[in-house]
CSV table of C-alpha atoms in Angstrom, one decimal:
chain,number,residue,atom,x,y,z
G,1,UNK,CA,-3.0,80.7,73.8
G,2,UNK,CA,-6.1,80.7,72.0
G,3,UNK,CA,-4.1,82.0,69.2
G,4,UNK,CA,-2.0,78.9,69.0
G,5,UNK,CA,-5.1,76.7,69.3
G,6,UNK,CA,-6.7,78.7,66.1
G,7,UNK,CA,-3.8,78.1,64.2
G,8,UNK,CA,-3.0,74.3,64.9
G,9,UNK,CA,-7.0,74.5,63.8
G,10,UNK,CA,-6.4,75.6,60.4
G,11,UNK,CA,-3.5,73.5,59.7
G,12,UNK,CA,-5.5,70.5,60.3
G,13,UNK,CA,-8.3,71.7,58.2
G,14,UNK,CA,-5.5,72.4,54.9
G,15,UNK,CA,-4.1,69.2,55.6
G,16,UNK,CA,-7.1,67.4,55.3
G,17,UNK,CA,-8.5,69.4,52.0
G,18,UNK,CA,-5.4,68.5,50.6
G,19,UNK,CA,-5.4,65.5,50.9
G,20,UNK,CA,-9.2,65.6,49.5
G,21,UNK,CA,-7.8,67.3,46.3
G,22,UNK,CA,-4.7,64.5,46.2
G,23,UNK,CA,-7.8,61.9,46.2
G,24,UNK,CA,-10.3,63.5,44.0
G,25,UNK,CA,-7.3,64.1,41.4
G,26,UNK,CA,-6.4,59.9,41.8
G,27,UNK,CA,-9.9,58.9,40.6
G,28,UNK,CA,-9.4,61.4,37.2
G,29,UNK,CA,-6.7,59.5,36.1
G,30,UNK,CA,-8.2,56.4,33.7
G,31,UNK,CA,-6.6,53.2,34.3
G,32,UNK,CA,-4.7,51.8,31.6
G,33,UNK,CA,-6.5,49.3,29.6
G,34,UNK,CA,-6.3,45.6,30.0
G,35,UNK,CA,-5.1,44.0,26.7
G,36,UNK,CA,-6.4,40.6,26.0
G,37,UNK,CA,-3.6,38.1,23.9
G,38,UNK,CA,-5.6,35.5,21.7
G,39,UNK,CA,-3.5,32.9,21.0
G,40,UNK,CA,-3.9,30.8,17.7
G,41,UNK,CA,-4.8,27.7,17.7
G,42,UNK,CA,-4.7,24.9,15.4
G,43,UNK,CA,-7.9,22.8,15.3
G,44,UNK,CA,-7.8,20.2,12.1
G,45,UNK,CA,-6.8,20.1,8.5
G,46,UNK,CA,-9.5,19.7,5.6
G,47,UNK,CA,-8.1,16.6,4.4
G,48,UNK,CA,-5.2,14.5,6.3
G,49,UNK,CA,-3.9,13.8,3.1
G,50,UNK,CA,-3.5,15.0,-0.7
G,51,UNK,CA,-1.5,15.6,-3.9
G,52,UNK,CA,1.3,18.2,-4.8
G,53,UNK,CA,0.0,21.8,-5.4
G,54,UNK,CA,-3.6,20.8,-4.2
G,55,UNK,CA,-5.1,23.5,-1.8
G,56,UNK,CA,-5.7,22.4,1.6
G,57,UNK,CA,-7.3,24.5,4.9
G,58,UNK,CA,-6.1,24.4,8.6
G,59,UNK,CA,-9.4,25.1,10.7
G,60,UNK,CA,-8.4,26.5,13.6
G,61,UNK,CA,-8.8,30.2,15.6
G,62,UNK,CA,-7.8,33.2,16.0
G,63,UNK,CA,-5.6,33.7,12.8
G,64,UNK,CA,-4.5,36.7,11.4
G,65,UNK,CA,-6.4,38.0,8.4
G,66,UNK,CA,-2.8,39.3,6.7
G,67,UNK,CA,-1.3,36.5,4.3
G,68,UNK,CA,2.0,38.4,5.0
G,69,UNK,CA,1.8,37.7,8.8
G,70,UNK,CA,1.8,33.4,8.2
G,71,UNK,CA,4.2,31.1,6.7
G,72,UNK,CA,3.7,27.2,6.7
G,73,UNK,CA,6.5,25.0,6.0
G,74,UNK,CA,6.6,20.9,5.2
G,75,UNK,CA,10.5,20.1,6.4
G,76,UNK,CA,11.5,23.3,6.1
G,77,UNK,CA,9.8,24.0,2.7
G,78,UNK,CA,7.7,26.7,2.2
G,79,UNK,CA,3.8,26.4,1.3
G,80,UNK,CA,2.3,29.2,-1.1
G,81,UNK,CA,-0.7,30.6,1.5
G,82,UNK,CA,-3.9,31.2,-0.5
G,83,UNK,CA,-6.0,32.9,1.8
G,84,UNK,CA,-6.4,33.3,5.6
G,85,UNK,CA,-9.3,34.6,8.5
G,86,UNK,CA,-10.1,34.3,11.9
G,87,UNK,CA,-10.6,30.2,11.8
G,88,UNK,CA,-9.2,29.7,8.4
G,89,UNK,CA,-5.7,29.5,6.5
G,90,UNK,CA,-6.0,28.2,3.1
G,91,UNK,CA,-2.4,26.6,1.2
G,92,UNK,CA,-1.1,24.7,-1.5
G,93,UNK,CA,1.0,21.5,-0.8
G,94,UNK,CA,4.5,21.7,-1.8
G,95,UNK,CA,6.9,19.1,-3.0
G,96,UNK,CA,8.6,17.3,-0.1
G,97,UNK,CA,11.0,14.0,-0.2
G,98,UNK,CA,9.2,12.6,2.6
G,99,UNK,CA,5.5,11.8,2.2
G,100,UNK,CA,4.4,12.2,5.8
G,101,UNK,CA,6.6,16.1,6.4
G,102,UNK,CA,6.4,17.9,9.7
G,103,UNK,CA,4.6,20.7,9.3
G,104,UNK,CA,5.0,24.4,11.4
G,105,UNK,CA,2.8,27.4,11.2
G,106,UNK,CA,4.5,30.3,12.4
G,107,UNK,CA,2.3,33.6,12.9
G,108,UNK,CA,4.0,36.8,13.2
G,109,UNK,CA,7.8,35.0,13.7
G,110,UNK,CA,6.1,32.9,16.7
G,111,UNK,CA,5.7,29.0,15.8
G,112,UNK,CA,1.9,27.8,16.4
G,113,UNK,CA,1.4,24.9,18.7
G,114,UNK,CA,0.0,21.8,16.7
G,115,UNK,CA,-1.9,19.7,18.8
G,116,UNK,CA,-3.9,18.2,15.7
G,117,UNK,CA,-4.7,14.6,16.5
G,118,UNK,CA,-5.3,12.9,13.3
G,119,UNK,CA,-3.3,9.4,12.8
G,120,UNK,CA,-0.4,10.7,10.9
G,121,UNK,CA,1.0,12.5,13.9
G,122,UNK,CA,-0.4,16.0,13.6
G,123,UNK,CA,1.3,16.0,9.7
G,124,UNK,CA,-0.5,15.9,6.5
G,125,UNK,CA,0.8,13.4,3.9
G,126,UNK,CA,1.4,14.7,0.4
G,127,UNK,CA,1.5,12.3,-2.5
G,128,UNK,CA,2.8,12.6,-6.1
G,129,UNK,CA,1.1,14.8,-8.3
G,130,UNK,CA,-0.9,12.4,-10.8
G,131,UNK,CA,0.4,12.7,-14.5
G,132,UNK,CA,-1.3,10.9,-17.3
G,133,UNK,CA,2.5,11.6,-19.0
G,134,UNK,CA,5.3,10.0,-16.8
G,135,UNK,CA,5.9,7.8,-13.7
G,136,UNK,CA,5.5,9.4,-10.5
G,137,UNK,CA,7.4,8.7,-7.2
G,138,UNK,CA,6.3,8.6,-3.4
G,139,UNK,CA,8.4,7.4,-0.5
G,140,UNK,CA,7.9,4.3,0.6
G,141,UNK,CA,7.3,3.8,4.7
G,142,UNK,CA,7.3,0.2,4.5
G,143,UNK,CA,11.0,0.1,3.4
G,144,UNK,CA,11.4,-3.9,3.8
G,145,UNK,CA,14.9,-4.8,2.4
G,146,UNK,CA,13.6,-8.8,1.2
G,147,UNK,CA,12.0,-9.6,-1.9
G,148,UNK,CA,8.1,-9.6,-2.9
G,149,UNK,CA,7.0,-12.9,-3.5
G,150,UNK,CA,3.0,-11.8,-3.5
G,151,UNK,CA,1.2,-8.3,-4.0
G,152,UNK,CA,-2.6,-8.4,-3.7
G,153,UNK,CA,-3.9,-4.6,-4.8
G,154,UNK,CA,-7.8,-3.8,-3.9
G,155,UNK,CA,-7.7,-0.8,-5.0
G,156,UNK,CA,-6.0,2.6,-4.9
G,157,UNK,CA,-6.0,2.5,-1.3
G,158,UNK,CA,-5.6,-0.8,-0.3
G,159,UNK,CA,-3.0,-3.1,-1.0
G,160,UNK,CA,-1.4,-6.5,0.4
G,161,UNK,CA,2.1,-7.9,-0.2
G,162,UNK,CA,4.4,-10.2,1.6
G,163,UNK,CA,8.0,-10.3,2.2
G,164,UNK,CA,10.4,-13.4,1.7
G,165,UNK,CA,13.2,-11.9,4.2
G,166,UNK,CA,13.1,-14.0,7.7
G,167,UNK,CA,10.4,-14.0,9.4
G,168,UNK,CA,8.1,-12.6,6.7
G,169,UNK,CA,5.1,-10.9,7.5
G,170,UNK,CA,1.8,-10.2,5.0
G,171,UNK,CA,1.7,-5.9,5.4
G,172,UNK,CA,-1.5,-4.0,4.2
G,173,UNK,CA,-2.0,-0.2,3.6
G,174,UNK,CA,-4.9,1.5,3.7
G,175,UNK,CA,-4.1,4.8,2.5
G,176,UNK,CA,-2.2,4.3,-0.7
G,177,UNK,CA,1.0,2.9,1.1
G,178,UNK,CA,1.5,6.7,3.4
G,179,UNK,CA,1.5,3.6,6.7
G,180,UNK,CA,1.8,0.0,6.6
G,181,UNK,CA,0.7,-2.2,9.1
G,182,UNK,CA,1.2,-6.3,9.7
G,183,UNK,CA,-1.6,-8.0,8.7
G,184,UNK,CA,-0.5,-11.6,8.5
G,185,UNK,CA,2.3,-14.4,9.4
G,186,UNK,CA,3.6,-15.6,6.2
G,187,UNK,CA,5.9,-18.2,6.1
G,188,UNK,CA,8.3,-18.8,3.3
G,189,UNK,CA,6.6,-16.1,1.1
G,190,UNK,CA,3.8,-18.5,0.9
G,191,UNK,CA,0.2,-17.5,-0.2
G,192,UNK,CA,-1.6,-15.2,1.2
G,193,UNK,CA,-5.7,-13.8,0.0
G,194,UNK,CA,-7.5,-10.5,1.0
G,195,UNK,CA,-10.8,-10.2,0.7
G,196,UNK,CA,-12.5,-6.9,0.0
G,197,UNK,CA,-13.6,-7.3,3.5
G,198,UNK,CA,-10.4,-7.1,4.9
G,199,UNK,CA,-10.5,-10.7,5.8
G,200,UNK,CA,-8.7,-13.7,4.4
G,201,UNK,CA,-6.1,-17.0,4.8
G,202,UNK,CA,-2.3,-16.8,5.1
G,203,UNK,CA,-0.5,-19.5,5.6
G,204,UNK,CA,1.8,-19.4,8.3
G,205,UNK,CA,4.6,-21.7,7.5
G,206,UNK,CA,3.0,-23.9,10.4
G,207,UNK,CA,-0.2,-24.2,8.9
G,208,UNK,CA,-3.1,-21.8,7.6
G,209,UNK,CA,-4.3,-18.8,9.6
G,210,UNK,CA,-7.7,-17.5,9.0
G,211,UNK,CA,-7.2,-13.8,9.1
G,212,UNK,CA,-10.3,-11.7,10.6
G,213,UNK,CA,-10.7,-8.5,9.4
G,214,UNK,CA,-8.4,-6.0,10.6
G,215,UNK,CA,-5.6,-8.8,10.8
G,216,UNK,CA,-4.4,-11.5,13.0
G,217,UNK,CA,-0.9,-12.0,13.5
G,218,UNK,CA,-1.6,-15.2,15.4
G,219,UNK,CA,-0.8,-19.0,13.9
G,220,UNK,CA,-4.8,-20.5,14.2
G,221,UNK,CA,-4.5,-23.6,12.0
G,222,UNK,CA,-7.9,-23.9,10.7
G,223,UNK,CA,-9.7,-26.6,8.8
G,224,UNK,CA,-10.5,-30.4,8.2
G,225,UNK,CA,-8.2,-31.4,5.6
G,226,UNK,CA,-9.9,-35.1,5.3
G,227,UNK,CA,-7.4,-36.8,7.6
G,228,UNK,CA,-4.4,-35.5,6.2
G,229,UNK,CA,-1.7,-35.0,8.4
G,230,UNK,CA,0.7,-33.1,6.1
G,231,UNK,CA,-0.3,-30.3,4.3
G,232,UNK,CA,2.8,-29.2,2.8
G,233,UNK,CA,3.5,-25.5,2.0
G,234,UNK,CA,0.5,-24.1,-0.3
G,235,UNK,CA,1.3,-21.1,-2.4
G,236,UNK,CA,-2.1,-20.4,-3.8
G,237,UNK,CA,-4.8,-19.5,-1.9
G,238,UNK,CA,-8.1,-18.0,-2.6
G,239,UNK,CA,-11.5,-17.6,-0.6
G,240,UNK,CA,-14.9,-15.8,-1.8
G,241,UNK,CA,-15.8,-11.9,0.4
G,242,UNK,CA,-18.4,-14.7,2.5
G,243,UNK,CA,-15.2,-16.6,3.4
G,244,UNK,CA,-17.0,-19.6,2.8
G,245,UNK,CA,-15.8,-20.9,-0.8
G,246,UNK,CA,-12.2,-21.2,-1.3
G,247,UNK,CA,-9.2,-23.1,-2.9
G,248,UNK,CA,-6.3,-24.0,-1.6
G,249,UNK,CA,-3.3,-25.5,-3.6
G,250,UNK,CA,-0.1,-26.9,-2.0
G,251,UNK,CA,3.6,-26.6,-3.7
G,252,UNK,CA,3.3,-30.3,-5.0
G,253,UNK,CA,-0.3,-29.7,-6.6
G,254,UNK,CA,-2.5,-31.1,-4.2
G,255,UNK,CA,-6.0,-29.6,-4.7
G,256,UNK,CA,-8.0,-28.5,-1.5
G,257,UNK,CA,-11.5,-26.9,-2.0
G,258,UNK,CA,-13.5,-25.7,0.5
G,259,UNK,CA,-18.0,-24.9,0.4
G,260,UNK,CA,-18.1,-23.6,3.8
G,261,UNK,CA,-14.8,-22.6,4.6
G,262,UNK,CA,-13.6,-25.0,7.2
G,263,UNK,CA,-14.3,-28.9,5.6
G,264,UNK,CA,-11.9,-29.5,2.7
G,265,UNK,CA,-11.9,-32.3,0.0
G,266,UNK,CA,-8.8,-33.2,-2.1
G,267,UNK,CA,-10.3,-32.2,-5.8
G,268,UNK,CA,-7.3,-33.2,-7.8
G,269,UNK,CA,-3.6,-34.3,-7.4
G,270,UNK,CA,-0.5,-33.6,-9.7
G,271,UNK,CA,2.0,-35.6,-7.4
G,272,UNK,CA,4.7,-33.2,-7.8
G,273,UNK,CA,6.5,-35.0,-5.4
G,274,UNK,CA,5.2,-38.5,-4.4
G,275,UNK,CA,7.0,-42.0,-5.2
G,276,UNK,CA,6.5,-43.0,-8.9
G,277,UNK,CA,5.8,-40.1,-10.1
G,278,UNK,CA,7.8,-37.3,-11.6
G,279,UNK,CA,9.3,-34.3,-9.0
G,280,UNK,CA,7.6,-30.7,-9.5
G,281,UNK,CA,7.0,-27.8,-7.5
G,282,UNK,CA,4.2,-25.1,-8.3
G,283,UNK,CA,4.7,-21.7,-6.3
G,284,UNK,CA,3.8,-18.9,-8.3
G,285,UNK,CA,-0.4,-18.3,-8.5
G,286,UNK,CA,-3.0,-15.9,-10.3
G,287,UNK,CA,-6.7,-16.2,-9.2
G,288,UNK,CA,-9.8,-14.5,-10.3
G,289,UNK,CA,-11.9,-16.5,-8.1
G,290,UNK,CA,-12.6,-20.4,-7.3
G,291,UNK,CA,-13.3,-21.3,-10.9
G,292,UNK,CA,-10.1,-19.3,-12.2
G,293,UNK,CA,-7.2,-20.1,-11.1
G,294,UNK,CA,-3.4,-20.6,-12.6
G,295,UNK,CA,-0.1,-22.3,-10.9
G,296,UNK,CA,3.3,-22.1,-12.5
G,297,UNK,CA,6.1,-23.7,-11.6
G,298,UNK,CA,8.2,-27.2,-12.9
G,299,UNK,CA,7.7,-30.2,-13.4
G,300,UNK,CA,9.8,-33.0,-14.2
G,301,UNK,CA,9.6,-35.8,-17.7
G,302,UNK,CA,11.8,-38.2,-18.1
G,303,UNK,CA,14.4,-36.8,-16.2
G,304,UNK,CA,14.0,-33.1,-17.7
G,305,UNK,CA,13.0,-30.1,-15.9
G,306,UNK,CA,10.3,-28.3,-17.7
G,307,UNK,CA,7.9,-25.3,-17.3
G,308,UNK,CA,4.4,-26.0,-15.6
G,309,UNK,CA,1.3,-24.8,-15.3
G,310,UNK,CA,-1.4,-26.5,-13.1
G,311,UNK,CA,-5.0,-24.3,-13.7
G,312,UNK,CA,-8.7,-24.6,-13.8
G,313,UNK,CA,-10.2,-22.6,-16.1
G,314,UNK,CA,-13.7,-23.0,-16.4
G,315,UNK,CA,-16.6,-24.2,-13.7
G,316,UNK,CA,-17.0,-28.0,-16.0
G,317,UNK,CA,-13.7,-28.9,-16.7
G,318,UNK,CA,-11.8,-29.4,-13.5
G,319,UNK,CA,-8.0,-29.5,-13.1
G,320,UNK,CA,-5.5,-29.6,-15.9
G,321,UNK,CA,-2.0,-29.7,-16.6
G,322,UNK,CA,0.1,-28.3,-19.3
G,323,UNK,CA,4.0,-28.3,-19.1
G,324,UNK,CA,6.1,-26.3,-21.7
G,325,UNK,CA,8.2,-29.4,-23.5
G,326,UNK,CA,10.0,-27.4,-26.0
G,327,UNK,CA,11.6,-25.1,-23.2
G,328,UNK,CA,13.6,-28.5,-21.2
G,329,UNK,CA,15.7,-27.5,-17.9
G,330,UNK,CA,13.7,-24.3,-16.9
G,331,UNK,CA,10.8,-23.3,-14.6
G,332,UNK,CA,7.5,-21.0,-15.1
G,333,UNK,CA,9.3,-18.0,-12.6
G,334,UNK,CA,5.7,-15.9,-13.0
G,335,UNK,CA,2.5,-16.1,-14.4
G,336,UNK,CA,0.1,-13.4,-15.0
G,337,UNK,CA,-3.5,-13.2,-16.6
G,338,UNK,CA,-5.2,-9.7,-17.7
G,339,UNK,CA,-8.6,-11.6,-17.7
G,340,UNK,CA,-10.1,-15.4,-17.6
G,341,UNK,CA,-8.7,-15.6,-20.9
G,342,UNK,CA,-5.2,-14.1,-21.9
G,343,UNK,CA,-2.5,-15.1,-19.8
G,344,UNK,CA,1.2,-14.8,-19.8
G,345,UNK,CA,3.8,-16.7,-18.6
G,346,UNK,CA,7.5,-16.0,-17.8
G,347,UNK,CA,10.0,-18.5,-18.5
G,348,UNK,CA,13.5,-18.4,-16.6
G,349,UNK,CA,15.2,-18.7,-19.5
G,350,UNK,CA,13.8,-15.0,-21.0
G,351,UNK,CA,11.0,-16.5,-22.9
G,352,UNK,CA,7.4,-15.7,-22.6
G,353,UNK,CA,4.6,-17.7,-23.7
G,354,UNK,CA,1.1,-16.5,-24.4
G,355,UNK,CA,-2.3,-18.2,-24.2
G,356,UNK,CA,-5.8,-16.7,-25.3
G,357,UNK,CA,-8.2,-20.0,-24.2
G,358,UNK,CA,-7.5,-19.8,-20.5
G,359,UNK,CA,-4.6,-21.8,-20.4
G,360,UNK,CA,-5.3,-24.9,-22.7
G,361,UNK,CA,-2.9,-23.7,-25.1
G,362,UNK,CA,0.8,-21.9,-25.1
G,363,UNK,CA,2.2,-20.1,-27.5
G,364,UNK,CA,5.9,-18.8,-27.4
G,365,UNK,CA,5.6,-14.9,-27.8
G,366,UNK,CA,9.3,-13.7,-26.8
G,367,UNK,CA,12.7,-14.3,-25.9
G,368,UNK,CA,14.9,-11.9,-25.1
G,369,UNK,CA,15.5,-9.6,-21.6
G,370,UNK,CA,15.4,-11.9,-18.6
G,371,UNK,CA,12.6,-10.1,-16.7
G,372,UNK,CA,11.8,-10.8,-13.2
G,373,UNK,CA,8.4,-9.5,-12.8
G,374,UNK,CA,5.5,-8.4,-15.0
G,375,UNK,CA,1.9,-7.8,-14.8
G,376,UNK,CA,-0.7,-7.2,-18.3
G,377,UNK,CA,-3.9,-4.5,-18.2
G,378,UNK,CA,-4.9,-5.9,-21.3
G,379,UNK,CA,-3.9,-8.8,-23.7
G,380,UNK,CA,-2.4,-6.4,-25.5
G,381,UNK,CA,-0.6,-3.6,-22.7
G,382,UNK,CA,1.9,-4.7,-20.1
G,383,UNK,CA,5.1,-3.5,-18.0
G,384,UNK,CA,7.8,-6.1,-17.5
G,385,UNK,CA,10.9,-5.1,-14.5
G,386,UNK,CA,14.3,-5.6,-15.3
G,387,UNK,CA,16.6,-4.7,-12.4
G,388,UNK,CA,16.1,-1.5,-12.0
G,389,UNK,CA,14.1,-0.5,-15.3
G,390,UNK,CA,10.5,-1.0,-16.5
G,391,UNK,CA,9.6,-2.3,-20.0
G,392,UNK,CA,6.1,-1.8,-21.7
G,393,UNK,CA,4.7,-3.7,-24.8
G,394,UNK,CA,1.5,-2.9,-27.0
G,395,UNK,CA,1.7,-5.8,-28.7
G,396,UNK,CA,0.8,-8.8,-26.3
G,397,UNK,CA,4.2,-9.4,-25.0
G,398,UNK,CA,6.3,-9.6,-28.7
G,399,UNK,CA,7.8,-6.4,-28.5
G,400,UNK,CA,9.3,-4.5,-25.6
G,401,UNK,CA,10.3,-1.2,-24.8
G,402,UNK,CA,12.4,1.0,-21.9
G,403,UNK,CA,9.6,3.1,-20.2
G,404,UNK,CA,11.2,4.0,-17.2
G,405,UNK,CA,14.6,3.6,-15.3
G,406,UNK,CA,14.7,3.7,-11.3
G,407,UNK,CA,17.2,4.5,-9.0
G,408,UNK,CA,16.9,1.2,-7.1
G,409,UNK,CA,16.0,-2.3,-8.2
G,410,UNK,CA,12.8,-2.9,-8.9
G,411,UNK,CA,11.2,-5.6,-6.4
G,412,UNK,CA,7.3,-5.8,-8.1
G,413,UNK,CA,5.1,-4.5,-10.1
G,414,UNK,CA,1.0,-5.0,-10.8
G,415,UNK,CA,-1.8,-3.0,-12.4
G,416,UNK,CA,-5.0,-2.5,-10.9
G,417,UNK,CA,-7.8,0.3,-11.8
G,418,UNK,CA,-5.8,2.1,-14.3
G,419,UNK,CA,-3.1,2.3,-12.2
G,420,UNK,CA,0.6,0.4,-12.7
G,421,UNK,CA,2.2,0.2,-9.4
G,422,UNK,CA,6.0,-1.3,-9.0
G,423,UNK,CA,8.0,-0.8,-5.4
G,424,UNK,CA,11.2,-0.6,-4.7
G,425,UNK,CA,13.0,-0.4,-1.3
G,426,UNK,CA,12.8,3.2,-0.6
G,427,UNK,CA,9.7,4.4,-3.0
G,428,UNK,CA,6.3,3.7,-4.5
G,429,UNK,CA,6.1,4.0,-8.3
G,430,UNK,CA,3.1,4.8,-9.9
G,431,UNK,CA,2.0,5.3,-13.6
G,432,UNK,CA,-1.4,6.7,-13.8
G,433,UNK,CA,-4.1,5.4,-17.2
């Protein structure tokens, strides 16, 4: 018995220093280490926007420092990668149809999130290489099928124009034309004016609007026209950055001017279309500023239909009148003037005329293509639009010659700042100075 008891003793006691080994031999063994994923992240870009083959960083973290490992692509094509770190991957902009391109970043086969928050929906717009050589192309967002009665450029960022399709708005970029947003009502293709301020008048086609900055798409008839009841359509319109001194000038040449910018006086009346008197219209406009300012349009003599031009052209003068009498049944389609003194203006029977005093004298300069559109840097350097073709001359308008031929029709064109711009439906066209 006591044998039994000794050896049910001893089995207990291996049992238990066994399992004391089994134990001691578990805490030995290291645990496998914890590995800790960083994800990359994409925080912002250097610059929202810039040019073909400029270099541009994503700011962001936990990037590989192997160039091999990353590949960016704008609509599927390929950026060259520069240089790359923990919170930096340097690239060049590549060449893409569309100026606002999505954009992926793919690390090690595996496509980073883009959560980038930056008003051109986490992309980066790329514009046209500049070129001191040739034309360069951009796409253009706006893409508004109707005509361009009025383009108003500030700058290389800013620009106004209208369209003439139903129910025409005044649009306004602030980037260069990469997004367009409405500005204005504009009836009829009427006038519009932008102040460097962003603020300005539009007429409606129910009245005039005064635009605050940033844009009002509301009608707010504004203004005490003297008692008149009927302000007809005014296609020139022009008021000071104070938005107190301005002109306004209706299709049948009545004058408006304005000191504080909301009591009007009638300064001077054409009567374009008033019993007794002759018909006429005046719709196209230039203005430099209150004291400057050109009309074309027609105006009828005798029964003939001839080219018109209503203008004030110096601070003592006042108002005048000139129409074209050796160019009978046509109208004054455009006018344009490189500075208070040379002017141009396009008759619809292919001619040009030319003046060097401001408008007090014409002289006939050209006849030849029927150009639509055409704006002068100089009185010597201009670009006329032809369908779907620009035409430069270096001579003032007596010689012209093919300087570039689009794809589409050709709906404007205007220098500003060294810079010739002309639109089309689907793209910007730009000739850098």
């Amino acid at each position: 018995m006591k044998k039994r008891v000794l050896l049910v003793a001893m089995l207990q006691l291996f049992m238990v220093l066994g399992g004391c080994s089994s134990d001691s031999g578990d805490e030995a063994t290291p645990e496998p280490p914890v590995v800790v994923v960083k994800t990359p992240k994409m925080i912002s870009y250097s610059k929202n926007s810039g040019e073909v083959g400029e270099t541009i960083t994503i700011n962001g973290e936990n990037f590989p420092d192997k160039v091999s490992e990353i590949k960016i692509t704008f609509d599927g094509v390929s950026a060259t990668i520069v240089s790359s770190t923990a919170t930096e991957i340097k690239f060049v902009l590549p060449q893409t149809e569309k100026i606002l391109p999505k954009i992926i970043l793919t690390i090690q086969d595996k496509e980073v999130y883009n959560g980038i928050t930056n008003g051109y929906g986490a992309s980066i717009a790329i514009l046209p290489a500049r070129s001191l050589t040739n034309w360069v192309t951009q796409e253009n967002t706006l893409k508004e099928d109707g005509g361009i009665p009025r383009i108003l450029v500030v700058n290389d960022k800013v620009i106004y124009l209208n369209s003439d399709r139903t129910g025409a708005r005044v649009y306004r970029t602030l980037d260069g034309g990469v997004t367009w947003n409405q500005w204005a009502v504009n009836g009829f293709g009427a006038g519009f004016y932008a102040t460097k301020n962003d603020e300005g008048w539009s007429h409606t086609g129910f009245g005039i609007s005064k635009i605050a900055k940033g844009g009002y798409l509301g009608i707010d008839t504004f203004g005490n026209f003297g008692g008149a009841k009927d302000i007809q359509t005014p296609y020139c319109l022009y008021v000071d950055d104070s938005m107190t001194k301005g002109t306004m000038v209706t299709q049948f040449g009545d004058v408006y001017v304005t000191s504080n910018g909301v009591d009007f006086t009638k300064a001077y009346d054409a009567h374009l279309d008033e019993q007794g008197y002759d018909r006429g219209s005046a719709n196209k406009s230039i203005e430099i500023d209150n004291d400057h300012i050109w009309i074309g349009g027609q105006k009828t003599v005798a029964t003939i239909k001839y080219p018109y031009v209503l203008f004030k052209n110096n601070e003592t003068d006042g108002w005048k009148e000139h129409y074209l009498q050796n160019e009978p049944n046509s109208s004054a389609v455009e006018i344009a003037f490189a500075d208070k003194a040379n002017g141009f203006v396009l008759i619809s029977n292919a001619a040009i005329y030319k003046t060097i005093n401001g408008g007090d004298t014409w002289e006939k300069i050209y006849s030849g293509e029927k150009f639509t559109k055409f704006t002068f840097k100089d009185a010597n350097t201009g670009w006329a639009v032809l369908e779907n073709k620009i035409y430069k001359t270096v001579d003032g308008a007596k010689t012209w010659t093919l300087d570039y031929t689009h794809n589409q029709s050709i709906k404007t064109i205007v220098f500003k700042d060294n810079v010739v711009w002309a639109i089309s439906t689907d793209k910007i066209i730009k000739r850098y100075l």
